[in-house]
C-alpha positions as protocol buffer text, in pm:
chain_id: "A"
residue {
  index: 1
  type: UNK
  ca { x: 9754 y: 9476 z: 19768 }
}
residue {
  index: 2
  type: UNK
  ca { x: 9778 y: 9337 z: 19416 }
}
residue {
  index: 3
  type: UNK
  ca { x: 9959 y: 9650 z: 19298 }
}
residue {
  index: 4
  type: UNK
  ca { x: 10218 y: 9623 z: 19577 }
}
residue {
  index: 5
  type: UNK
  ca { x: 10380 y: 9313 z: 19427 }
}
residue {
  index: 6
  type: UNK
  ca { x: 10349 y: 9125 z: 19757 }
}
residue {
  index: 7
  type: UNK
  ca { x: 10143 y: 8842 z: 19606 }
}
residue {
  index: 8
  type: UNK
  ca { x: 10442 y: 8750 z: 19389 }
}
residue {
  index: 9
  type: UNK
  ca { x: 10671 y: 8732 z: 19693 }
}
residue {
  index: 10
  type: UNK
  ca { x: 10474 y: 8544 z: 19959 }
}
residue {
  index: 11
  type: UNK
  ca { x: 10204 y: 8284 z: 20009 }
}
residue {
  index: 12
  type: UNK
  ca { x: 9951 y: 8353 z: 20286 }
}
residue {
  index: 13
  type: UNK
  ca { x: 9878 y: 8096 z: 20556 }
}
residue {
  index: 14
  type: UNK
  ca { x: 9526 y: 8068 z: 20696 }
}
residue {
  index: 15
  type: UNK
  ca { x: 9529 y: 7956 z: 21060 }
}
residue {
  index: 16
  type: UNK
  ca { x: 9232 y: 7798 z: 21237 }
}
residue {
  index: 17
  type: UNK
  ca { x: 9235 y: 7528 z: 21504 }
}
residue {
  index: 18
  type: UNK
  ca { x: 8859 y: 7507 z: 21568 }
}
residue {
  index: 19
  type: UNK
  ca { x: 8678 y: 7176 z: 21540 }
}
residue {
  index: 20
  type: UNK
  ca { x: 8388 y: 7360 z: 21379 }
}
residue {
  index: 21
  type: UNK
  ca { x: 8561 y: 7614 z: 21157 }
}
residue {
  index: 22
  type: UNK
  ca { x: 8340 y: 7790 z: 20907 }
}
residue {
  index: 23
  type: UNK
  ca { x: 8418 y: 7620 z: 20576 }
}
residue {
  index: 24
  type: UNK
  ca { x: 8224 y: 7873 z: 20367 }
}
residue {
  index: 25
  type: UNK
  ca { x: 8406 y: 8168 z: 20525 }
}
residue {
  index: 26
  type: UNK
  ca { x: 8744 y: 8005 z: 20457 }
}
residue {
  index: 27
  type: UNK
  ca { x: 8652 y: 7942 z: 20093 }
}
residue {
  index: 28
  type: UNK
  ca { x: 8549 y: 8308 z: 20056 }
}
residue {
  index: 29
  type: UNK
  ca { x: 8877 y: 8417 z: 20217 }
}
residue {
  index: 30
  type: UNK
  ca { x: 9071 y: 8208 z: 19966 }
}
residue {
  index: 31
  type: UNK
  ca { x: 8872 y: 8371 z: 19684 }
}
residue {
  index: 32
  type: UNK
  ca { x: 8965 y: 8715 z: 19820 }
}
residue {
  index: 33
  type: UNK
  ca { x: 9333 y: 8619 z: 19827 }
}
residue {
  index: 34
  type: UNK
  ca { x: 9307 y: 8495 z: 19467 }
}
residue {
  index: 35
  type: UNK
  ca { x: 9149 y: 8824 z: 19355 }
}
residue {
  index: 36
  type: UNK
  ca { x: 9442 y: 9009 z: 19517 }
}
residue {
  index: 37
  type: UNK
  ca { x: 9688 y: 8807 z: 19308 }
}
residue {
  index: 38
  type: UNK
  ca { x: 9794 y: 8529 z: 19547 }
}
residue {
  index: 39
  type: UNK
  ca { x: 9808 y: 8209 z: 19345 }
}
residue {
  index: 40
  type: UNK
  ca { x: 9868 y: 7975 z: 19639 }
}
residue {
  index: 41
  type: UNK
  ca { x: 9765 y: 7959 z: 20004 }
}
residue {
  index: 42
  type: UNK
  ca { x: 9862 y: 7741 z: 20300 }
}
residue {
  index: 43
  type: UNK
  ca { x: 9639 y: 7607 z: 20576 }
}
residue {
  index: 44
  type: UNK
  ca { x: 9751 y: 7575 z: 20939 }
}
residue {
  index: 45
  type: UNK
  ca { x: 9592 y: 7323 z: 21170 }
}
residue {
  index: 46
  type: UNK
  ca { x: 9694 y: 7180 z: 21507 }
}
residue {
  index: 47
  type: UNK
  ca { x: 9733 y: 6823 z: 21624 }
}
residue {
  index: 48
  type: UNK
  ca { x: 9791 y: 6934 z: 21986 }
}
residue {
  index: 49
  type: UNK
  ca { x: 9824 y: 7234 z: 22211 }
}
residue {
  index: 50
  type: UNK
  ca { x: 9536 y: 7446 z: 22083 }
}
residue {
  index: 51
  type: UNK
  ca { x: 9253 y: 7362 z: 22322 }
}
residue {
  index: 52
  type: UNK
  ca { x: 9359 y: 7515 z: 22652 }
}
residue {
  index: 53
  type: UNK
  ca { x: 9654 y: 7678 z: 22823 }
}
residue {
  index: 54
  type: UNK
  ca { x: 9666 y: 7414 z: 23098 }
}
residue {
  index: 55
  type: UNK
  ca { x: 9561 y: 7113 z: 22890 }
}
residue {
  index: 56
  type: UNK
  ca { x: 9771 y: 6809 z: 22977 }
}
residue {
  index: 57
  type: UNK
  ca { x: 9609 y: 6543 z: 22756 }
}
residue {
  index: 58
  type: UNK
  ca { x: 9514 y: 6564 z: 22390 }
}
residue {
  index: 59
  type: UNK
  ca { x: 9153 y: 6524 z: 22281 }
}
residue {
  index: 60
  type: UNK
  ca { x: 9211 y: 6358 z: 21946 }
}
residue {
  index: 61
  type: UNK
  ca { x: 8854 y: 6406 z: 21824 }
}
residue {
  index: 62
  type: UNK
  ca { x: 8884 y: 6786 z: 21837 }
}
residue {
  index: 63
  type: UNK
  ca { x: 9194 y: 6787 z: 21618 }
}
residue {
  index: 64
  type: UNK
  ca { x: 9058 y: 6521 z: 21384 }
}
residue {
  index: 65
  type: UNK
  ca { x: 8744 y: 6729 z: 21326 }
}
residue {
  index: 66
  type: UNK
  ca { x: 8964 y: 7032 z: 21252 }
}
residue {
  index: 67
  type: UNK
  ca { x: 9156 y: 6840 z: 20988 }
}
residue {
  index: 68
  type: UNK
  ca { x: 8838 y: 6703 z: 20834 }
}
residue {
  index: 69
  type: UNK
  ca { x: 8707 y: 7060 z: 20812 }
}
residue {
  index: 70
  type: UNK
  ca { x: 9027 y: 7170 z: 20637 }
}
residue {
  index: 71
  type: UNK
  ca { x: 8982 y: 6884 z: 20390 }
}
residue {
  index: 72
  type: UNK
  ca { x: 8634 y: 7019 z: 20321 }
}
residue {
  index: 73
  type: UNK
  ca { x: 8775 y: 7368 z: 20264 }
}
residue {
  index: 74
  type: UNK
  ca { x: 9027 y: 7221 z: 20020 }
}
residue {
  index: 75
  type: UNK
  ca { x: 8759 y: 7026 z: 19831 }
}
residue {
  index: 76
  type: UNK
  ca { x: 8547 y: 7342 z: 19796 }
}
residue {
  index: 77
  type: UNK
  ca { x: 8837 y: 7554 z: 19671 }
}
residue {
  index: 78
  type: UNK
  ca { x: 9003 y: 7563 z: 19328 }
}
residue {
  index: 79
  type: UNK
  ca { x: 9218 y: 7252 z: 19284 }
}
residue {
  index: 80
  type: UNK
  ca { x: 9541 y: 7443 z: 19226 }
}
residue {
  index: 81
  type: UNK
  ca { x: 9519 y: 7691 z: 19516 }
}
residue {
  index: 82
  type: UNK
  ca { x: 9639 y: 7481 z: 19812 }
}
residue {
  index: 83
  type: UNK
  ca { x: 10017 y: 7472 z: 19848 }
}
residue {
  index: 84
  type: UNK
  ca { x: 10015 y: 7269 z: 20169 }
}
residue {
  index: 85
  type: UNK
  ca { x: 9903 y: 7233 z: 20527 }
}
residue {
  index: 86
  type: UNK
  ca { x: 10115 y: 7297 z: 20834 }
}
residue {
  index: 87
  type: UNK
  ca { x: 10027 y: 7073 z: 21127 }
}
residue {
  index: 88
  type: UNK
  ca { x: 10122 y: 7275 z: 21430 }
}
residue {
  index: 89
  type: UNK
  ca { x: 10176 y: 7128 z: 21775 }
}
residue {
  index: 90
  type: UNK
  ca { x: 10183 y: 7410 z: 22027 }
}
residue {
  index: 91
  type: UNK
  ca { x: 10381 y: 7354 z: 22345 }
}
residue {
  index: 92
  type: UNK
  ca { x: 10275 y: 7666 z: 22535 }
}
residue {
  index: 93
  type: UNK
  ca { x: 10053 y: 7968 z: 22486 }
}
residue {
  index: 94
  type: UNK
  ca { x: 10318 y: 8225 z: 22575 }
}
residue {
  index: 95
  type: UNK
  ca { x: 10665 y: 8231 z: 22727 }
}
residue {
  index: 96
  type: UNK
  ca { x: 10527 y: 8279 z: 23077 }
}
residue {
  index: 97
  type: UNK
  ca { x: 10292 y: 7978 z: 23063 }
}
residue {
  index: 98
  type: UNK
  ca { x: 10359 y: 7622 z: 23169 }
}
residue {
  index: 99
  type: UNK
  ca { x: 10406 y: 7358 z: 22902 }
}
residue {
  index: 100
  type: UNK
  ca { x: 10089 y: 7192 z: 22779 }
}
residue {
  index: 101
  type: UNK
  ca { x: 10023 y: 6864 z: 22600 }
}
residue {
  index: 102
  type: UNK
  ca { x: 10374 y: 6727 z: 22578 }
}
residue {
  index: 103
  type: UNK
  ca { x: 10456 y: 6548 z: 22253 }
}
residue {
  index: 104
  type: UNK
  ca { x: 10447 y: 6189 z: 22387 }
}
residue {
  index: 105
  type: UNK
  ca { x: 10077 y: 6214 z: 22484 }
}
residue {
  index: 106
  type: UNK
  ca { x: 9997 y: 6372 z: 22147 }
}
residue {
  index: 107
  type: UNK
  ca { x: 10161 y: 6114 z: 21919 }
}
residue {
  index: 108
  type: UNK
  ca { x: 9827 y: 5931 z: 21865 }
}
residue {
  index: 109
  type: UNK
  ca { x: 9663 y: 6260 z: 21765 }
}
residue {
  index: 110
  type: UNK
  ca { x: 9944 y: 6335 z: 21521 }
}
residue {
  index: 111
  type: UNK
  ca { x: 9911 y: 5987 z: 21369 }
}
residue {
  index: 112
  type: UNK
  ca { x: 9533 y: 6018 z: 21333 }
}
residue {
  index: 113
  type: UNK
  ca { x: 9555 y: 6365 z: 21178 }
}
residue {
  index: 114
  type: UNK
  ca { x: 9829 y: 6267 z: 20934 }
}
residue {
  index: 115
  type: UNK
  ca { x: 9638 y: 5957 z: 20825 }
}
residue {
  index: 116
  type: UNK
  ca { x: 9317 y: 6157 z: 20781 }
}
residue {
  index: 117
  type: UNK
  ca { x: 9499 y: 6407 z: 20559 }
}
residue {
  index: 118
  type: UNK
  ca { x: 9682 y: 6135 z: 20367 }
}
residue {
  index: 119
  type: UNK
  ca { x: 9360 y: 5941 z: 20301 }
}
residue {
  index: 120
  type: UNK
  ca { x: 9131 y: 6239 z: 20247 }
}
residue {
  index: 121
  type: UNK
  ca { x: 8909 y: 6142 z: 20540 }
}
residue {
  index: 122
  type: UNK
  ca { x: 8876 y: 5913 z: 20839 }
}
residue {
  index: 123
  type: UNK
  ca { x: 8712 y: 5573 z: 20870 }
}
residue {
  index: 124
  type: UNK
  ca { x: 8715 y: 5263 z: 21087 }
}
residue {
  index: 125
  type: UNK
  ca { x: 8977 y: 5110 z: 20856 }
}
residue {
  index: 126
  type: UNK
  ca { x: 9205 y: 5414 z: 20899 }
}
residue {
  index: 127
  type: UNK
  ca { x: 9153 y: 5396 z: 21278 }
}
residue {
  index: 128
  type: UNK
  ca { x: 9257 y: 5029 z: 21274 }
}
residue {
  index: 129
  type: UNK
  ca { x: 9564 y: 5117 z: 21067 }
}
residue {
  index: 130
  type: UNK
  ca { x: 9667 y: 5385 z: 21319 }
}
residue {
  index: 131
  type: UNK
  ca { x: 9614 y: 5141 z: 21607 }
}
residue {
  index: 132
  type: UNK
  ca { x: 9836 y: 4887 z: 21429 }
}
residue {
  index: 133
  type: UNK
  ca { x: 10106 y: 5147 z: 21353 }
}
residue {
  index: 134
  type: UNK
  ca { x: 10112 y: 5263 z: 21716 }
}
residue {
  index: 135
  type: UNK
  ca { x: 10075 y: 4918 z: 21870 }
}
residue {
  index: 136
  type: UNK
  ca { x: 9752 y: 5018 z: 22045 }
}
residue {
  index: 137
  type: UNK
  ca { x: 9449 y: 4801 z: 22103 }
}
residue {
  index: 138
  type: UNK
  ca { x: 9191 y: 5078 z: 22138 }
}
residue {
  index: 139
  type: UNK
  ca { x: 9241 y: 5428 z: 22003 }
}
residue {
  index: 140
  type: UNK
  ca { x: 8996 y: 5666 z: 22169 }
}
residue {
  index: 141
  type: UNK
  ca { x: 8910 y: 5983 z: 21977 }
}
residue {
  index: 142
  type: UNK
  ca { x: 8606 y: 6113 z: 22164 }
}
residue {
  index: 143
  type: UNK
  ca { x: 8749 y: 6086 z: 22514 }
}
residue {
  index: 144
  type: UNK
  ca { x: 9093 y: 6142 z: 22660 }
}
residue {
  index: 145
  type: UNK
  ca { x: 9328 y: 5848 z: 22605 }
}
residue {
  index: 146
  type: UNK
  ca { x: 9401 y: 5643 z: 22915 }
}
C-alpha cells in the first residue's frame, strides 16, 4: 500500500457508530495506517440514524457515548494524526427503507454531541449549556426525549 502512492493522495476515514467501540483496536488501526504512509485519518461518528432501521426517536446517550469513545481514541493516538471527525446523521438504511429519526427529533443529540466534542468531554455544566441553547428545561440522555 505504501508503495502504491495512495497514502499521498487520500486520507482514510474510520467509521464506527457503537456506544462501546473498542478504543484499543481503533488506536492499533491508526498505527497500521501510519505504517502504510497515511499521515492523517478521519473519524466518522453518528448523532442519529445508526441504532435501528425503524427507529423514530433518538437515544442521545448512545450517540454521546460514541463521541466520548472517539475522544478517547483521539487522546490515545499521536497528536498530529487526526484530521477531523465527520458527524453523520443517517436518514435511512437503504433506498427501499422508510425514513428514520428525522432531523427535528435529533437536534438535541446533535447539540450534545457537538458540545462534547468541542469541550473534550461531557459534564453537568455542558448539559445545562445545551439545555439553555435549545430552550429546554430537562435534556434526557438515557431515555427517549418526550
